[in-house]
């Protein structure tokens, strides 16, 4: 995501309302291209637009029977969510049983919703945390120039510690394990006092906003609840941070942990409601193409952009060679749409197709089946990736500077979603919820690889709905110019003082160029490498102490390593 300022949102929205989500229903569009969710919102205030008591906010993705779609990043709302919506008219035709009135979509996608954390009296979107809901009212009013229309009362000025003063014995004493993974059926045990015997909410820090709000475990994920102990599955959107027991209304903390739960990685889940509430299910890959996995196809204009294509392939090969995901790139396609059409397309958007501020987006489509009358199994049936065509991209191998967005970083991130990785709260991680100008994160971490490995293990072990299991990709089948260059060279010592050595571990590799960049993205060193050289020595005596990025090129392939100069 790229930040869109509040004044841009106010000016670009035709309707701005404060409200609460009271119902959700998913529909296909009339062309059966994509699934959308209609979120019915009860309106409290109208900051811009005409008086209205209820509106429908349309968000991408949802579940219809045993078809599901998850779009990342996108706005995903839960019933009882409260906040301010920046909206404009939505003309999407949905296959609903009756016409939907007052139908809008959020301007700038997930940034177009300012969620209330009523517990802490905060207003939150992916790039803003403002203390005081009343203060946020004034920020919006200053930009609209008019007072809001009061539709129904909304009392946000609760006394934060009112419940706790009357219930001093309620406490979280311990929890275990202290390090978990999310969306993986991992069970957290919370020990304490006076929890009561009626289940309330278990809150985790929300990985989609950096932990500024809470995400609740589904009722079906709360396995046991006694006066002194709770066992709960860690939900997909849980991120590193404190955990809390929150009342059933979702507006008062009953107890909060004194220490943080560490979430190393998270996986996407498919959600299904059979009539008794939502259940979360793990997903996996299959042998979709008959050759072990999935075939992706580049739309013709993406394929013709050589720099974008090469950058994408580098990101693609990182996942294939590090995690054995069986993806291949097939012939180009003339399919220029993100749709449920059997084509796993890689493309740029057309015009304003992607919401403002969205750099790239991955759509995961799932098919499911009921097994044994009760259990559901879900597998990835199709993947599509869409990139913003107007972004100031740095395609590499040079690193992005402070005025550029690194394309390979965004591609690695979106392919991570395609691999079924979800967001984490870790600003240095590839799967962190936001990416900005001058951020270069092209190398998978051990947590990325572990998460993908867990998914891959399911994918090549199980046969969901009778589908054939995925076969691990063999990275050795790539030509040397496409292989993982990082494994074919050695850089030492690191940290370094006066000199640094770059040694080829495979004599068939021909290195082209070595470049060094500062943390601000400025190139401070560049050298063409002679093909016959097996070990290159770099003189570092003129460099200042600090962190640098070493970029090594071989043909169209490139690897970036972080080095420290003492």
XYZ file of C-alpha atoms in Angstrom, residues 129-465:
337
model
C -3.584 5.994 14.375
C -5.362 9.027 15.846
C -6.181 9.303 19.521
C -9.710 10.478 20.162
C -12.721 9.722 17.983
C -14.012 13.262 18.588
C -10.693 14.641 17.352
C -11.092 12.674 14.135
C -14.570 14.139 13.689
C -12.991 17.580 13.677
C -10.326 16.512 11.160
C -13.043 15.442 8.724
C -15.283 18.461 9.394
C -12.395 20.849 8.708
C -12.014 19.265 5.268
C -15.715 19.036 4.361
C -16.528 22.482 5.742
C -19.931 21.335 7.035
C -21.299 19.792 10.218
C -22.300 16.128 10.002
C -25.925 15.009 9.797
C -26.841 13.092 12.953
C -28.774 9.959 11.978
C -28.698 8.025 15.258
C -26.672 8.388 18.466
C -23.289 6.751 18.901
C -21.723 6.914 22.377
C -17.980 6.394 22.214
C -16.898 8.177 25.404
C -17.006 5.139 27.639
C -15.056 5.096 30.873
C -12.210 2.824 29.846
C -11.630 1.193 33.234
C -15.282 1.021 34.378
C -15.552 -2.725 33.985
C -12.122 -3.425 35.403
C -12.767 -1.394 38.558
C -15.733 -3.619 39.332
C -13.873 -6.826 38.449
C -10.386 -6.499 39.875
C -9.882 -10.275 40.107
C -10.067 -10.835 36.333
C -6.521 -11.340 35.079
C -4.402 -13.139 32.509
C -1.614 -14.722 34.544
C 0.223 -16.775 31.903
C -0.201 -18.023 28.369
C 1.575 -20.738 26.420
C 3.237 -21.151 24.090
C 4.672 -17.638 23.998
C 5.650 -17.969 20.320
C 3.046 -19.195 17.844
C 2.005 -19.207 14.206
C -1.357 -17.877 12.997
C -3.983 -19.541 10.830
C -2.302 -22.909 11.398
C -4.615 -24.476 14.020
C -2.033 -23.607 16.685
C -3.691 -23.726 20.114
C -2.956 -21.031 22.696
C -3.677 -21.791 26.359
C -4.502 -18.754 28.517
C -4.410 -19.181 32.298
C -5.836 -16.682 34.754
C -8.555 -15.867 37.254
C -12.278 -15.088 37.130
C -12.774 -15.519 33.379
C -16.303 -16.708 34.128
C -17.910 -19.676 32.440
C -19.592 -17.852 29.546
C -17.257 -17.376 26.561
C -16.480 -13.768 25.645
C -13.980 -12.588 22.980
C -10.278 -13.378 22.754
C -8.489 -10.473 21.101
C -5.194 -10.581 19.201
C -3.301 -7.663 17.698
C -4.478 -7.134 14.106
C -1.722 -7.860 11.570
C -3.548 -5.878 8.863
C -3.030 -2.548 10.665
C 0.236 -3.112 12.497
C -1.482 -4.112 15.734
C -3.357 -0.879 16.421
C -6.669 -2.732 16.752
C -7.756 -6.160 17.901
C -8.925 -9.066 15.782
C -11.128 -11.597 17.549
C -10.877 -15.361 17.334
C -13.989 -16.846 15.761
C -16.442 -18.376 18.213
C -15.621 -21.734 16.619
C -11.915 -21.171 17.377
C -12.538 -20.885 21.130
C -12.180 -24.535 22.083
C -12.682 -24.416 25.865
C -13.553 -21.708 28.404
C -13.483 -22.117 32.173
C -13.116 -19.699 35.047
C -9.342 -20.188 35.061
C -8.354 -21.360 31.582
C -9.141 -20.681 27.926
C -7.890 -22.640 24.925
C -8.155 -20.948 21.549
C -6.864 -21.384 18.017
C -4.707 -18.449 16.886
C -6.635 -16.787 14.008
C -5.109 -15.978 10.632
C -4.967 -12.208 11.215
C -3.286 -12.414 14.627
C 0.002 -10.539 14.889
C 2.721 -10.050 17.462
C 1.570 -8.118 20.535
C -0.474 -8.355 23.698
C -3.587 -10.507 23.910
C -6.804 -9.580 25.703
C -10.064 -10.953 27.005
C -12.740 -8.599 25.667
C -16.450 -8.533 26.453
C -19.041 -9.926 24.056
C -19.919 -6.423 22.811
C -16.287 -5.949 21.808
C -15.902 -2.591 23.541
C -14.338 -3.317 26.947
C -11.131 -5.119 27.901
C -11.760 -7.522 30.754
C -8.114 -8.536 31.059
C -4.928 -7.950 29.078
C -1.602 -9.751 29.057
C 1.429 -7.977 30.478
C 3.721 -9.491 27.847
C 3.493 -9.942 24.092
C 2.633 -13.044 22.143
C 5.151 -13.525 19.321
C 3.650 -14.568 15.968
C 6.403 -15.795 13.650
C 4.241 -16.221 10.565
C 0.633 -16.418 9.424
C -1.320 -18.300 6.770
C -4.450 -17.377 4.822
C -7.616 -19.301 5.689
C -10.861 -19.939 3.848
C -13.955 -19.127 5.918
C -17.259 -20.996 5.692
C -20.564 -20.697 7.536
C -22.692 -23.829 7.451
C -25.425 -22.118 9.461
C -23.890 -22.114 12.930
C -21.276 -19.400 12.477
C -17.991 -19.012 10.635
C -15.313 -21.695 10.657
C -11.751 -21.121 9.414
C -10.076 -23.742 7.234
C -6.481 -24.184 6.133
C -5.822 -24.103 2.405
C -3.305 -25.871 0.189
C -2.072 -26.209 -3.373
C -2.688 -29.089 -5.775
C -1.362 -30.474 -9.060
C -3.608 -28.214 -11.111
C -1.847 -28.410 -14.487
C -1.129 -32.148 -14.561
C 2.605 -31.456 -14.403
C 2.906 -30.945 -10.672
C 1.471 -27.506 -9.937
C 0.155 -24.329 -11.567
C 0.932 -22.461 -14.787
C 0.967 -18.659 -14.642
C 0.566 -16.571 -17.803
C 1.669 -12.997 -18.424
C -0.722 -10.722 -20.256
C 0.907 -9.482 -23.451
C 1.622 -5.914 -22.304
C 3.191 -7.148 -19.061
C 5.309 -9.611 -21.015
C 6.473 -6.825 -23.335
C 7.757 -4.778 -20.376
C 11.169 -6.458 -20.184
C 12.248 -4.826 -16.927
C 8.996 -5.737 -15.151
C 9.099 -9.272 -16.537
C 12.678 -9.882 -15.380
C 11.957 -8.418 -11.947
C 8.889 -10.625 -11.566
C 10.834 -13.728 -12.608
C 13.467 -13.006 -9.948
C 10.713 -12.846 -7.309
C 9.059 -15.932 -8.806
C 12.293 -17.925 -8.651
C 12.912 -16.884 -5.045
C 9.732 -18.661 -3.970
C 10.253 -21.646 -6.275
C 13.846 -22.305 -5.288
C 13.489 -21.571 -1.569
C 10.168 -23.338 -0.919
C 9.640 -25.817 -3.813
C 6.275 -24.317 -4.802
C 5.559 -25.811 -8.232
C 4.837 -22.742 -10.327
C 5.804 -22.300 -13.952
C 5.301 -19.483 -16.444
C 3.559 -20.529 -19.633
C 2.751 -18.806 -22.904
C 1.536 -15.221 -22.882
C -2.214 -14.678 -22.752
C -4.610 -12.160 -24.271
C -6.798 -12.469 -21.175
C -6.701 -8.991 -19.664
C -8.884 -9.493 -16.604
C -8.780 -10.693 -13.023
C -11.561 -13.249 -13.228
C -12.521 -16.809 -12.415
C -11.613 -18.009 -15.892
C -9.001 -20.723 -15.426
C -6.131 -18.354 -16.286
C -3.568 -17.537 -13.588
C -2.817 -14.116 -15.002
C 0.042 -11.684 -14.289
C -0.864 -8.192 -15.485
C -0.900 -4.441 -14.978
C -4.240 -2.845 -14.203
C -5.995 -0.547 -16.647
C -6.518 3.013 -15.453
C -8.146 3.157 -12.016
C -8.962 -0.538 -11.854
C -6.949 -0.961 -8.655
C -7.941 1.377 -5.819
C -5.723 4.417 -5.314
C -2.840 3.499 -3.029
C -2.869 -0.219 -3.887
C 0.473 -1.161 -5.466
C -0.296 -4.784 -6.233
C -2.992 -7.286 -5.423
C -3.217 -11.070 -5.352
C -6.530 -12.871 -5.729
C -6.668 -16.418 -4.365
C -9.621 -18.531 -5.466
C -10.578 -21.710 -3.652
C -12.755 -24.717 -4.315
C -14.012 -26.848 -1.475
C -15.957 -29.980 -0.728
C -17.683 -31.571 2.237
C -16.037 -34.808 3.339
C -17.712 -37.345 5.593
C -20.776 -35.184 5.965
C -19.132 -32.658 8.296
C -15.536 -31.818 7.386
C -14.614 -29.305 4.686
C -11.485 -29.346 2.543
C -10.264 -26.348 0.511
C -7.646 -26.003 -2.198
C -6.355 -23.183 -4.398
C -8.149 -23.371 -7.739
C -6.783 -20.190 -9.345
C -4.459 -17.242 -8.673
C -4.285 -13.793 -10.273
C -1.813 -10.957 -9.657
C -2.458 -7.357 -10.653
C 0.049 -4.463 -10.456
C -0.636 -0.724 -10.557
C 0.332 0.636 -13.977
C 1.004 4.234 -12.830
C 3.310 3.590 -9.859
C 6.851 4.979 -10.033
C 8.430 1.526 -10.069
C 12.096 0.605 -9.702
C 12.313 -2.680 -11.593
C 15.897 -3.412 -10.568
C 18.333 -4.860 -10.252
C 19.221 -1.401 -8.861
C 17.603 -0.805 -5.476
C 14.667 1.593 -5.176
C 15.415 5.050 -3.808
C 13.170 7.202 -1.637
C 11.052 8.311 -4.603
C 10.483 4.812 -6.005
C 8.581 1.647 -5.130
C 10.623 -1.512 -5.563
C 8.743 -3.769 -7.977
C 10.533 -6.962 -6.981
C 9.695 -6.334 -3.313
C 5.993 -5.942 -4.136
C 6.103 -9.008 -6.409
C 7.715 -11.134 -3.690
C 5.036 -9.929 -1.243
C 2.077 -10.617 -3.550
C 3.467 -13.996 -4.583
C 3.707 -14.717 -0.853
C -0.046 -14.203 -0.648
C -0.406 -16.523 -3.629
C 1.640 -19.075 -1.709
C -0.999 -18.555 1.051
C 1.079 -16.471 3.472
C -0.822 -13.791 5.404
C 0.415 -10.531 6.923
C 2.658 -10.237 9.971
C 3.576 -7.373 12.292
C 7.271 -6.930 11.579
C 8.492 -3.883 9.670
C 11.552 -5.764 8.370
C 9.550 -8.740 7.065
C 8.458 -9.262 3.464
C 4.912 -10.061 4.618
C 4.536 -6.915 6.728
C 1.182 -5.325 5.957
C 2.592 -2.166 4.322
C 5.435 -1.282 1.978
C 6.697 2.193 1.193
C 8.982 4.233 -1.012
C 12.619 3.176 -0.955
C 11.875 -0.131 0.799
C 13.852 -3.045 -0.655
C 12.941 -6.481 0.725
C 13.701 -9.080 -1.925
C 15.159 -11.949 0.122
C 12.980 -14.508 1.931
C 13.561 -14.849 5.668
C 13.679 -18.095 7.623
C 10.105 -17.445 8.829
C 8.874 -16.936 5.246
C 10.493 -20.207 4.227
C 9.152 -22.060 7.287
C 5.612 -20.808 6.656
C 5.734 -21.727 2.977
C 7.296 -25.068 3.864
C 4.382 -25.919 6.141
C 1.911 -25.136 3.351
C 4.019 -27.056 0.855
C 4.110 -30.076 3.158
C 0.301 -30.181 3.149
C 0.203 -29.587 -0.573
C 2.348 -32.570 -1.512
C 0.931 -34.900 1.158
C -2.844 -34.539 0.936
C -5.377 -34.899 -1.877
C -8.245 -32.519 -0.989
C -11.561 -33.323 -2.666
